Tab-separated table of N, CA and C in Angstrom:
chain	number	residue	atom	x	y	z
A	1	MET	N	77.792	99.165	88.571
A	1	MET	CA	79.341	98.834	88.951
A	1	MET	C	79.892	97.773	89.593
A	2	LYS	N	80.764	96.885	89.593
A	2	LYS	CA	81.183	95.541	90.242
A	2	LYS	C	81.803	96.485	91.469
A	3	ARG	N	81.355	95.824	92.834
A	3	ARG	CA	82.389	96.432	93.761
A	3	ARG	C	83.115	95.035	94.390
A	4	ALA	N	84.238	95.595	94.644
A	4	ALA	CA	85.022	94.720	95.916
A	4	ALA	C	85.910	95.001	97.120
A	5	VAL	N	85.573	94.354	97.912
A	5	VAL	CA	86.414	94.410	99.516
A	5	VAL	C	87.911	93.245	98.823
A	6	ILE	N	88.944	94.198	99.382
A	6	ILE	CA	90.293	93.685	99.416
A	6	ILE	C	90.623	94.150	100.460
A	7	THR	N	91.104	92.813	101.323
A	7	THR	CA	92.102	92.825	102.432
A	7	THR	C	93.743	92.240	102.093
A	8	GLY	N	94.275	92.838	102.715
A	8	GLY	CA	95.926	92.691	102.655
A	8	GLY	C	96.056	93.650	101.266
A	9	PRO	N	95.467	94.932	100.866
A	9	PRO	CA	95.348	95.846	99.933
A	9	PRO	C	96.934	96.213	99.364
A	10	THR	N	97.859	96.148	100.487
A	10	THR	CA	99.067	96.525	100.187
A	10	THR	C	99.776	95.990	99.813
A	11	GLY	N	99.885	94.400	99.398
A	11	GLY	CA	100.937	93.563	99.485
A	11	GLY	C	100.984	93.457	97.892
A	12	ALA	N	101.816	92.213	97.331
A	12	ALA	CA	101.833	92.986	95.713
A	12	ALA	C	100.110	92.452	95.024
A	13	ILE	N	99.853	91.084	95.244
A	13	ILE	CA	98.728	90.330	94.940
A	13	ILE	C	97.559	91.608	95.464
A	14	GLY	N	97.452	92.390	96.181
A	14	GLY	CA	96.349	93.490	96.614
A	14	GLY	C	96.553	94.608	95.945
A	15	MET	N	97.775	94.982	95.433
A	15	MET	CA	98.453	96.209	94.757
A	15	MET	C	97.612	96.382	93.834
A	16	ALA	N	98.199	94.738	92.613
A	16	ALA	CA	97.870	94.801	91.248
A	16	ALA	C	96.211	94.478	91.129
A	17	LEU	N	95.879	94.109	91.972
A	17	LEU	CA	94.123	93.497	92.000
A	17	LEU	C	93.772	95.274	92.047
A	18	ILE	N	94.041	95.591	92.904
A	18	ILE	CA	93.497	97.462	92.672
A	18	ILE	C	93.615	97.781	91.977
A	19	THR	N	94.436	97.983	91.245
A	19	THR	CA	95.142	98.289	89.657
A	19	THR	C	94.197	97.838	88.781
A	20	GLN	N	93.782	96.632	88.750
A	20	GLN	CA	93.092	95.891	87.586
A	20	GLN	C	91.409	96.546	87.461
A	21	CYS	N	91.510	96.595	88.879
A	21	CYS	CA	89.727	96.995	89.099
A	21	CYS	C	89.753	97.998	88.846
A	22	ILE	N	90.633	99.030	89.229
A	22	ILE	CA	90.552	100.471	88.633
A	22	ILE	C	90.240	100.801	87.238
A	23	ARG	N	91.104	99.739	85.994
A	23	ARG	CA	90.862	99.519	85.118
A	23	ARG	C	89.467	99.064	84.821
A	24	GLU	N	89.264	98.290	85.032
A	24	GLU	CA	88.006	97.666	84.538
A	24	GLU	C	86.505	98.536	85.537
A	25	GLY	N	87.176	99.449	85.909
A	25	GLY	CA	85.702	100.351	86.375
A	25	GLY	C	85.331	99.726	87.636
A	26	TRP	N	85.638	99.314	88.572
A	26	TRP	CA	85.371	98.340	89.763
A	26	TRP	C	85.627	99.861	90.793
A	27	GLU	N	84.525	99.717	92.069
A	27	GLU	CA	84.733	99.990	93.231
A	27	GLU	C	85.351	99.509	93.753
A	28	VAL	N	86.284	99.921	94.837
A	28	VAL	CA	87.342	98.908	95.675
A	28	VAL	C	87.036	99.589	97.407
A	29	LEU	N	87.154	98.806	97.991
A	29	LEU	CA	87.277	99.084	99.055
A	29	LEU	C	87.953	98.460	99.590
A	30	ALA	N	89.633	99.269	100.417
A	30	ALA	CA	90.737	98.845	100.614
A	30	ALA	C	90.865	98.370	101.718
A	31	VAL	N	90.529	97.506	102.686
A	31	VAL	CA	90.346	97.139	104.061
A	31	VAL	C	92.131	96.899	104.514
A	32	CYS	N	92.983	97.737	105.217
A	32	CYS	CA	94.287	98.015	105.971
A	32	CYS	C	94.404	97.709	107.047
A	33	HIS	N	95.728	97.218	107.243
A	33	HIS	CA	96.051	97.151	108.882
A	33	HIS	C	95.969	98.481	109.081
A	34	ARG	N	95.648	99.035	110.435
A	34	ARG	CA	95.738	100.315	111.174
A	34	ARG	C	96.957	100.477	111.296
A	35	GLY	N	97.256	101.643	110.792
A	35	GLY	CA	98.956	102.605	110.863
A	35	GLY	C	99.827	101.820	110.102
A	36	SER	N	99.268	100.940	108.797
A	36	SER	CA	100.219	100.502	107.396
A	36	SER	C	101.168	101.357	107.286
A	37	ALA	N	102.667	101.466	107.150
A	37	ALA	CA	103.694	101.671	106.340
A	37	ALA	C	103.210	102.168	104.903
A	38	ARG	N	102.566	100.859	104.638
A	38	ARG	CA	102.536	101.241	102.816
A	38	ARG	C	100.945	101.521	102.355
A	39	ILE	N	100.298	102.381	103.401
A	39	ILE	CA	98.926	102.402	102.839
A	39	ILE	C	99.070	103.447	101.797
A	40	SER	N	100.009	104.477	102.051
A	40	SER	CA	100.294	105.567	100.755
A	40	SER	C	100.513	104.811	99.503
A	41	SER	N	100.745	103.604	99.374
A	41	SER	CA	101.125	103.195	98.281
A	41	SER	C	99.865	102.623	97.436
A	42	ILE	N	98.856	102.696	98.008
A	42	ILE	CA	97.512	102.350	97.747
A	42	ILE	C	96.995	103.453	96.305
A	43	PRO	N	96.765	103.315	95.789
A	43	PRO	CA	96.394	104.252	94.202
A	43	PRO	C	95.455	105.244	94.899
A	44	VAL	N	95.493	106.402	95.048
A	44	VAL	CA	94.399	107.429	94.793
A	44	VAL	C	93.513	107.997	93.493
A	45	HIS	N	92.381	107.264	93.821
A	45	HIS	CA	91.562	107.148	92.651
A	45	HIS	C	90.309	107.565	93.447
A	46	PRO	N	89.103	108.171	93.089
A	46	PRO	CA	87.658	108.298	93.605
A	46	PRO	C	86.704	106.920	93.697
A	47	ARG	N	86.951	106.158	93.003
A	47	ARG	CA	86.357	104.691	93.258
A	47	ARG	C	87.260	103.629	94.377
A	48	VAL	N	88.467	104.119	95.045
A	48	VAL	CA	88.883	103.558	95.623
A	48	VAL	C	88.991	103.954	97.447
A	49	LYS	N	88.255	103.392	98.076
A	49	LYS	CA	88.242	104.224	99.761
A	49	LYS	C	88.720	102.955	100.643
A	50	ILE	N	89.644	103.907	101.656
A	50	ILE	CA	90.498	102.858	102.298
A	50	ILE	C	89.895	103.003	103.784
A	51	LEU	N	90.131	101.555	104.447
A	51	LEU	CA	89.332	101.352	105.937
A	51	LEU	C	90.265	100.906	106.436
A	52	GLU	N	90.763	101.645	107.570
A	52	GLU	CA	91.779	101.015	108.649
A	52	GLU	C	91.318	100.255	109.564
A	53	THR	N	91.346	99.143	110.025
A	53	THR	CA	91.033	98.200	110.867
A	53	THR	C	92.307	96.800	111.400
A	54	GLU	N	91.884	96.369	111.929
A	54	GLU	CA	92.720	94.750	112.357
A	54	GLU	C	92.218	93.728	112.109
A	55	LEU	N	92.938	92.956	111.696
A	55	LEU	CA	92.532	91.603	111.161
A	55	LEU	C	91.167	91.135	112.315
A	56	SER	N	91.558	91.003	113.636
A	56	SER	CA	90.621	90.437	114.525
A	56	SER	C	89.287	91.411	115.212
A	57	GLU	N	89.286	92.511	114.066
A	57	GLU	CA	87.816	93.307	113.751
A	57	GLU	C	86.866	92.837	112.492
A	58	LEU	N	87.202	92.174	111.656
A	58	LEU	CA	86.709	92.138	110.674
A	58	LEU	C	85.426	91.508	110.814
A	59	GLY	N	84.830	90.864	111.927
A	59	GLY	CA	83.639	90.648	112.387
A	59	GLY	C	82.599	91.495	112.788
A	60	GLN	N	83.242	92.690	112.886
A	60	GLN	CA	82.489	93.838	113.218
A	60	GLN	C	82.220	94.842	112.279
A	61	LEU	N	82.935	94.610	110.892
A	61	LEU	CA	82.943	95.702	110.097
A	61	LEU	C	81.503	95.875	109.435
A	62	GLU	N	80.701	94.938	109.303
A	62	GLU	CA	79.630	95.120	109.227
A	62	GLU	C	78.966	96.408	109.217
A	63	GLN	N	79.225	96.842	110.285
A	63	GLN	CA	78.639	97.970	110.972
A	63	GLN	C	79.077	99.045	110.324
A	64	VAL	N	80.014	99.045	109.648
A	64	VAL	CA	80.456	100.779	109.249
A	64	VAL	C	80.597	100.779	107.461
A	65	ILE	N	80.450	99.478	107.206
A	65	ILE	CA	81.034	99.296	105.736
A	65	ILE	C	79.135	99.198	104.965
A	66	GLU	N	79.406	100.430	104.059
A	66	GLU	CA	77.776	100.693	103.566
A	66	GLU	C	77.733	99.641	102.129
A	67	GLY	N	76.425	99.437	101.908
A	67	GLY	CA	76.107	98.907	100.665
A	67	GLY	C	76.581	97.674	100.354
A	68	ARG	N	76.248	97.043	99.331
A	68	ARG	CA	76.701	95.568	99.232
A	68	ARG	C	77.718	95.710	98.276
A	69	TYR	N	78.477	94.226	98.280
A	69	TYR	CA	79.766	94.012	97.208
A	69	TYR	C	79.272	92.518	96.446
A	70	ASP	N	80.269	92.798	95.358
A	70	ASP	CA	80.061	91.751	94.646
A	70	ASP	C	81.196	90.492	94.822
A	71	VAL	N	82.090	90.802	95.491
A	71	VAL	CA	83.449	89.854	95.460
A	71	VAL	C	84.332	90.276	97.089
A	72	PHE	N	84.783	89.027	97.681
A	72	PHE	CA	85.716	89.862	98.446
A	72	PHE	C	87.059	88.785	98.154
A	73	TYR	N	88.062	89.615	98.610
A	73	TYR	CA	89.185	89.146	98.060
A	73	TYR	C	90.010	88.729	99.215
A	74	HIS	N	90.005	88.049	100.300
A	74	HIS	CA	91.159	87.998	101.122
A	74	HIS	C	92.179	87.331	101.307
A	75	PHE	N	93.262	88.934	101.286
A	75	PHE	CA	95.042	88.913	101.314
A	75	PHE	C	95.778	88.521	102.306
A	76	ALA	N	94.946	89.600	103.550
A	76	ALA	CA	95.472	89.776	104.540
A	76	ALA	C	95.910	88.580	105.641
A	77	TRP	N	97.221	88.875	105.998
A	77	TRP	CA	97.973	87.657	106.972
A	77	TRP	C	98.736	88.361	107.563
A	78	GLU	N	98.742	87.965	108.928
A	78	GLU	CA	99.838	88.266	110.009
A	78	GLU	C	100.965	87.441	109.872
A	79	GLY	N	101.968	87.560	110.239
A	79	GLY	CA	103.373	86.833	110.263
A	79	GLY	C	103.841	85.867	108.937
A	80	THR	N	103.702	86.566	108.134
A	80	THR	CA	104.565	85.910	106.595
A	80	THR	C	105.750	86.002	106.531
A	81	THR	N	106.711	86.452	107.428
A	81	THR	CA	107.941	86.683	107.216
A	81	THR	C	108.579	86.485	108.536
A	82	GLY	N	109.956	86.086	108.792
A	82	GLY	CA	110.376	85.507	109.970
A	82	GLY	C	110.181	84.683	110.913
A	83	ALA	N	110.464	85.131	112.267
A	83	ALA	CA	110.096	84.031	113.549
A	83	ALA	C	108.722	83.899	113.280
A	84	ALA	N	107.865	85.327	112.847
A	84	ALA	CA	106.453	84.938	113.098
A	84	ALA	C	105.430	83.717	112.548
A	85	ARG	N	106.252	83.279	111.184
A	85	ARG	CA	105.536	82.030	110.557
A	85	ARG	C	106.062	80.951	111.149
A	86	ASN	N	106.251	80.715	112.649
A	86	ASN	CA	106.261	79.628	113.082
A	86	ASN	C	105.728	80.024	114.561
A	87	ASP	N	105.090	81.191	114.729
A	87	ASP	CA	104.375	81.857	116.033
A	87	ASP	C	102.995	81.234	115.859
A	88	MET	N	102.837	79.712	116.371
A	88	MET	CA	101.406	78.877	116.392
A	88	MET	C	100.180	79.852	116.742
A	89	PRO	N	100.358	80.650	117.865
A	89	PRO	CA	99.345	81.295	118.448
A	89	PRO	C	98.733	82.569	117.165
A	90	LEU	N	99.728	83.158	117.000
A	90	LEU	CA	99.588	84.360	115.503
A	90	LEU	C	98.996	83.099	114.656
A	91	GLN	N	99.739	82.736	114.104
A	91	GLN	CA	98.963	81.580	113.015
A	91	GLN	C	97.668	81.078	112.915
A	92	THR	N	97.281	80.856	113.900
A	92	THR	CA	95.901	80.088	114.365
A	92	THR	C	94.907	81.451	114.222
A	93	ARG	N	95.012	82.584	114.780
A	93	ARG	CA	94.309	83.542	114.506
A	93	ARG	C	94.262	84.019	112.792
A	94	ASN	N	95.164	83.850	112.288
A	94	ASN	CA	94.694	84.117	110.774
A	94	ASN	C	93.584	83.211	110.121
A	95	ILE	N	93.505	82.003	110.857
A	95	ILE	CA	92.767	80.662	110.532
A	95	ILE	C	91.229	81.677	110.783
A	96	ALA	N	91.316	81.954	112.165
A	96	ALA	CA	89.952	82.512	112.556
A	96	ALA	C	89.467	84.189	111.616
A	97	SER	N	90.410	84.587	111.391
A	97	SER	CA	90.393	86.068	110.514
A	97	SER	C	89.581	85.715	109.071
A	98	ALA	N	90.333	84.389	108.471
A	98	ALA	CA	89.935	83.802	106.980
A	98	ALA	C	88.523	83.783	107.120
A	99	LEU	N	88.049	82.957	108.355
A	99	LEU	CA	86.953	82.850	108.377
A	99	LEU	C	85.801	83.910	108.697
A	100	GLN	N	86.084	84.769	109.465
A	100	GLN	CA	85.436	85.792	109.929
A	100	GLN	C	85.396	86.946	108.676
A	101	ALA	N	86.537	86.696	107.796
A	101	ALA	CA	86.310	87.289	106.566
A	101	ALA	C	85.372	86.492	105.468
A	102	ALA	N	85.332	85.459	105.472
A	102	ALA	CA	84.026	84.808	104.834
A	102	ALA	C	82.992	85.197	105.019
A	103	GLU	N	82.802	84.963	106.523
A	103	GLU	CA	81.249	85.698	106.937
A	103	GLU	C	80.719	87.088	106.717
A	104	LEU	N	81.929	88.002	106.701
A	104	LEU	CA	81.709	89.061	106.218
A	104	LEU	C	81.154	89.291	105.183
A	105	ALA	N	81.927	88.554	104.121
A	105	ALA	CA	81.589	88.605	102.441
A	105	ALA	C	80.100	88.471	102.117
A	106	ALA	N	79.688	87.391	102.737
A	106	ALA	CA	78.428	86.831	102.829
A	106	ALA	C	77.237	87.856	103.404
A	107	LYS	N	77.780	88.758	104.499
A	107	LYS	CA	76.607	90.031	105.097
A	107	LYS	C	76.665	90.517	104.612
A	108	LEU	N	77.536	90.811	103.454
A	108	LEU	CA	77.961	92.217	102.251
A	108	LEU	C	77.225	91.980	100.988
A	109	GLY	N	76.852	90.553	100.952
A	109	GLY	CA	76.167	90.438	99.911
A	109	GLY	C	76.754	89.742	98.886
A	110	CYS	N	78.431	89.531	98.879
A	110	CYS	CA	79.182	88.855	97.968
A	110	CYS	C	78.758	87.646	97.738
A	111	ASN	N	79.156	87.266	96.115
A	111	ASN	CA	78.513	86.102	95.729
A	111	ASN	C	79.755	85.146	95.200
A	112	THR	N	81.288	85.785	95.554
A	112	THR	CA	82.264	85.002	95.543
A	112	THR	C	83.288	86.087	96.622
A	113	PHE	N	84.163	84.336	96.918
A	113	PHE	CA	85.338	84.941	97.864
A	113	PHE	C	86.431	84.230	97.816
A	114	VAL	N	87.721	85.148	97.460
A	114	VAL	CA	88.872	84.683	96.977
A	114	VAL	C	89.860	84.821	98.200
A	115	GLY	N	90.507	83.820	98.000
A	115	GLY	CA	91.794	83.769	99.055
A	115	GLY	C	93.003	83.359	98.385
A	116	ALA	N	94.177	83.476	98.921
A	116	ALA	CA	95.496	83.476	98.596
A	116	ALA	C	96.564	82.246	98.968
A	117	GLY	N	96.833	81.453	98.940
A	117	GLY	CA	97.779	80.243	99.193
A	117	GLY	C	98.954	80.699	99.173
A	118	SER	N	99.654	79.313	99.370
A	118	SER	CA	101.204	79.271	99.497
A	118	SER	C	101.559	78.229	99.322
A	119	GLN	N	102.761	78.369	98.902
A	119	GLN	CA	103.767	76.879	98.357
A	119	GLN	C	104.061	76.310	99.850
A	120	ALA	N	103.986	76.760	100.983
A	120	ALA	CA	104.292	76.410	102.246
A	120	ALA	C	103.162	75.361	102.691
A	121	GLU	N	102.093	75.244	101.791
A	121	GLU	CA	101.232	74.289	102.356
A	121	GLU	C	101.435	72.934	102.011
A	122	TYR	N	102.158	72.742	100.833
A	122	TYR	CA	102.859	71.883	100.164
A	122	TYR	C	104.027	71.251	100.778
A	123	GLY	N	104.605	72.105	101.555
A	123	GLY	CA	106.211	71.666	102.153
A	123	GLY	C	107.222	71.588	101.301
A	124	PRO	N	108.729	70.891	101.773
A	124	PRO	CA	109.358	70.952	100.666
A	124	PRO	C	108.996	69.341	99.336
A	125	LEU	N	109.101	69.196	98.347
A	125	LEU	CA	108.536	68.836	97.246
A	125	LEU	C	109.992	68.045	96.543
A	126	ASP	N	109.430	66.876	95.984
A	126	ASP	CA	110.950	66.085	95.190
A	126	ASP	C	110.173	66.689	93.641
A	127	GLN	N	109.482	67.171	93.482
A	127	GLN	CA	109.255	67.611	92.043
A	127	GLN	C	109.468	69.184	91.450
A	128	GLU	N	109.499	69.561	90.400
A	128	GLU	CA	110.238	70.676	89.794
A	128	GLU	C	109.178	72.103	89.735
A	129	MET	N	107.636	71.626	89.584
A	129	MET	CA	106.600	72.576	90.121
A	129	MET	C	105.831	72.053	90.656
A	130	ILE	N	104.902	72.669	91.632
A	130	ILE	CA	103.622	72.312	92.449
A	130	ILE	C	102.258	72.293	91.212
A	131	GLY	N	101.562	71.598	91.196
A	131	GLY	CA	100.642	71.062	90.233
A	131	GLY	C	99.237	70.595	91.289
A	132	PRO	N	98.126	70.856	90.490
A	132	PRO	CA	96.980	70.507	91.366
A	132	PRO	C	96.732	68.909	92.153
A	133	ASP	N	97.691	68.252	91.786
A	133	ASP	CA	97.878	66.904	92.262
A	133	ASP	C	99.416	66.895	92.963
A	134	ALA	N	99.931	68.138	93.452
A	134	ALA	CA	100.779	68.020	94.404
A	134	ALA	C	100.680	67.284	96.114
A	135	PRO	N	100.837	66.399	96.623
A	135	PRO	CA	100.340	66.311	98.103
A	135	PRO	C	100.687	67.590	98.954
A	136	GLU	N	99.685	67.614	99.727
A	136	GLU	CA	99.917	68.805	100.770
A	136	GLU	C	100.661	68.068	101.977
A	137	HIS	N	101.827	68.483	102.530
A	137	HIS	CA	102.702	68.522	103.487
A	137	HIS	C	103.245	69.592	103.869
A	138	PRO	N	102.503	70.595	104.951
A	138	PRO	CA	103.084	71.583	105.156
A	138	PRO	C	104.013	71.494	106.712
A	139	THR	N	104.816	72.188	106.767
A	139	THR	CA	106.402	71.640	108.046
A	139	THR	C	105.832	72.365	108.622
A	140	THR	N	105.475	73.935	108.653
A	140	THR	CA	105.795	74.855	109.781
A	140	THR	C	104.012	75.187	109.761
A	141	PRO	N	104.168	76.074	111.412
A	141	PRO	CA	102.661	76.482	111.421
A	141	PRO	C	102.120	77.524	110.462
A	142	TYR	N	102.840	78.539	109.721
A	142	TYR	CA	102.835	79.236	108.648
A	142	TYR	C	101.943	78.078	107.524
A	143	GLY	N	102.515	77.309	107.137
A	143	GLY	CA	101.931	76.390	106.019
A	143	GLY	C	100.672	75.786	106.305
A	144	VAL	N	100.455	75.203	107.661
A	144	VAL	CA	99.743	74.427	108.135
A	144	VAL	C	98.380	75.430	108.165
A	145	SER	N	98.722	76.480	108.632
A	145	SER	CA	97.469	77.587	108.980
A	145	SER	C	97.173	77.951	107.747
A	146	LYS	N	97.580	78.230	106.504
A	146	LYS	CA	97.565	78.640	105.252
A	146	LYS	C	96.374	77.290	105.005
A	147	LEU	N	97.034	76.350	104.497
A	147	LEU	CA	96.330	75.117	104.463
A	147	LEU	C	94.971	75.111	105.076
A	148	ALA	N	94.740	75.120	106.567
A	148	ALA	CA	93.721	74.978	106.905
A	148	ALA	C	92.740	76.219	107.065
A	149	ALA	N	93.189	77.567	106.830
A	149	ALA	CA	92.225	78.602	106.440
A	149	ALA	C	91.733	78.242	104.990
A	150	GLY	N	92.167	77.581	104.033
A	150	GLY	CA	91.993	77.379	102.634
A	150	GLY	C	90.950	76.213	102.767
A	151	LYS	N	91.317	75.574	103.285
A	151	LYS	CA	90.023	74.388	103.429
A	151	LYS	C	88.467	74.585	104.183
A	152	LEU	N	88.923	75.311	105.596
A	152	LEU	CA	87.758	75.668	106.342
A	152	LEU	C	86.805	76.861	105.273
A	153	SER	N	87.667	77.855	104.947
A	153	SER	CA	87.097	79.077	104.374
A	153	SER	C	86.186	78.652	102.892
A	154	LYS	N	86.755	77.065	102.442
A	154	LYS	CA	85.812	76.630	101.449
A	154	LYS	C	84.798	76.231	102.003
A	155	LEU	N	84.685	75.026	102.878
A	155	LEU	CA	83.441	74.671	103.615
A	155	LEU	C	82.531	75.750	104.221
A	156	LEU	N	83.113	76.598	104.519
A	156	LEU	CA	82.438	77.994	105.341
A	156	LEU	C	81.568	78.421	104.124
A	157	CYS	N	82.269	78.854	103.151
A	157	CYS	CA	81.655	79.545	101.935
A	157	CYS	C	80.316	78.570	100.926
A	158	LYS	N	81.012	77.336	101.092
A	158	LYS	CA	79.572	76.619	100.595
A	158	LYS	C	78.374	76.450	101.339
A	159	GLU	N	78.745	76.706	102.711
A	159	GLU	CA	77.905	76.563	103.839
A	159	GLU	C	76.961	78.201	103.825
A	160	LEU	N	77.472	78.996	103.392
A	160	LEU	CA	76.588	80.262	103.043
A	160	LEU	C	76.355	80.678	101.726
A	161	GLY	N	76.589	79.733	100.643
A	161	GLY	CA	76.101	79.740	99.629
A	161	GLY	C	76.998	80.972	98.493
A	162	ILE	N	78.242	80.804	98.805
A	162	ILE	CA	78.969	81.766	98.184
A	162	ILE	C	80.237	80.754	97.463
A	163	GLU	N	80.734	81.186	96.038
A	163	GLU	CA	81.184	80.689	95.351
A	163	GLU	C	82.737	80.920	95.945
A	164	TRP	N	83.669	79.746	96.278
A	164	TRP	CA	84.878	80.245	96.770
A	164	TRP	C	85.801	79.755	95.898
């Protein structure tokens, strides 16, 4: 049976992914923000386990997570709306959390690490659609941090021998 770790499981992407994993017979470890108001929206299923923690604690989770996993999906991110998008210290901590997530993935035996980017990485564009060749020009701390987290986690995964 395939096993996946999902951070940010109460967001739109996380919820859809959990549902798909259940359909495909996967076991899921949903890593949630401690005290999340949306934790009750995670599907109740025998193959879905919930672990409440903080992003800053990802580096210590190897001690409490049992067994090996196949894929690590990192969707958790603090400060995605409002004034928090411009909070530079907070957004910088998100970069560190993404790197801790990649390191945890390696420690759990994952062979694949998946994250989620944002349109904010591209900034304002004079084109109808964002494509692979669109220039990256973030204009907010949120966009800069999303871009940095993606690029740095890609380098770290290469170093760790994990597909990114």
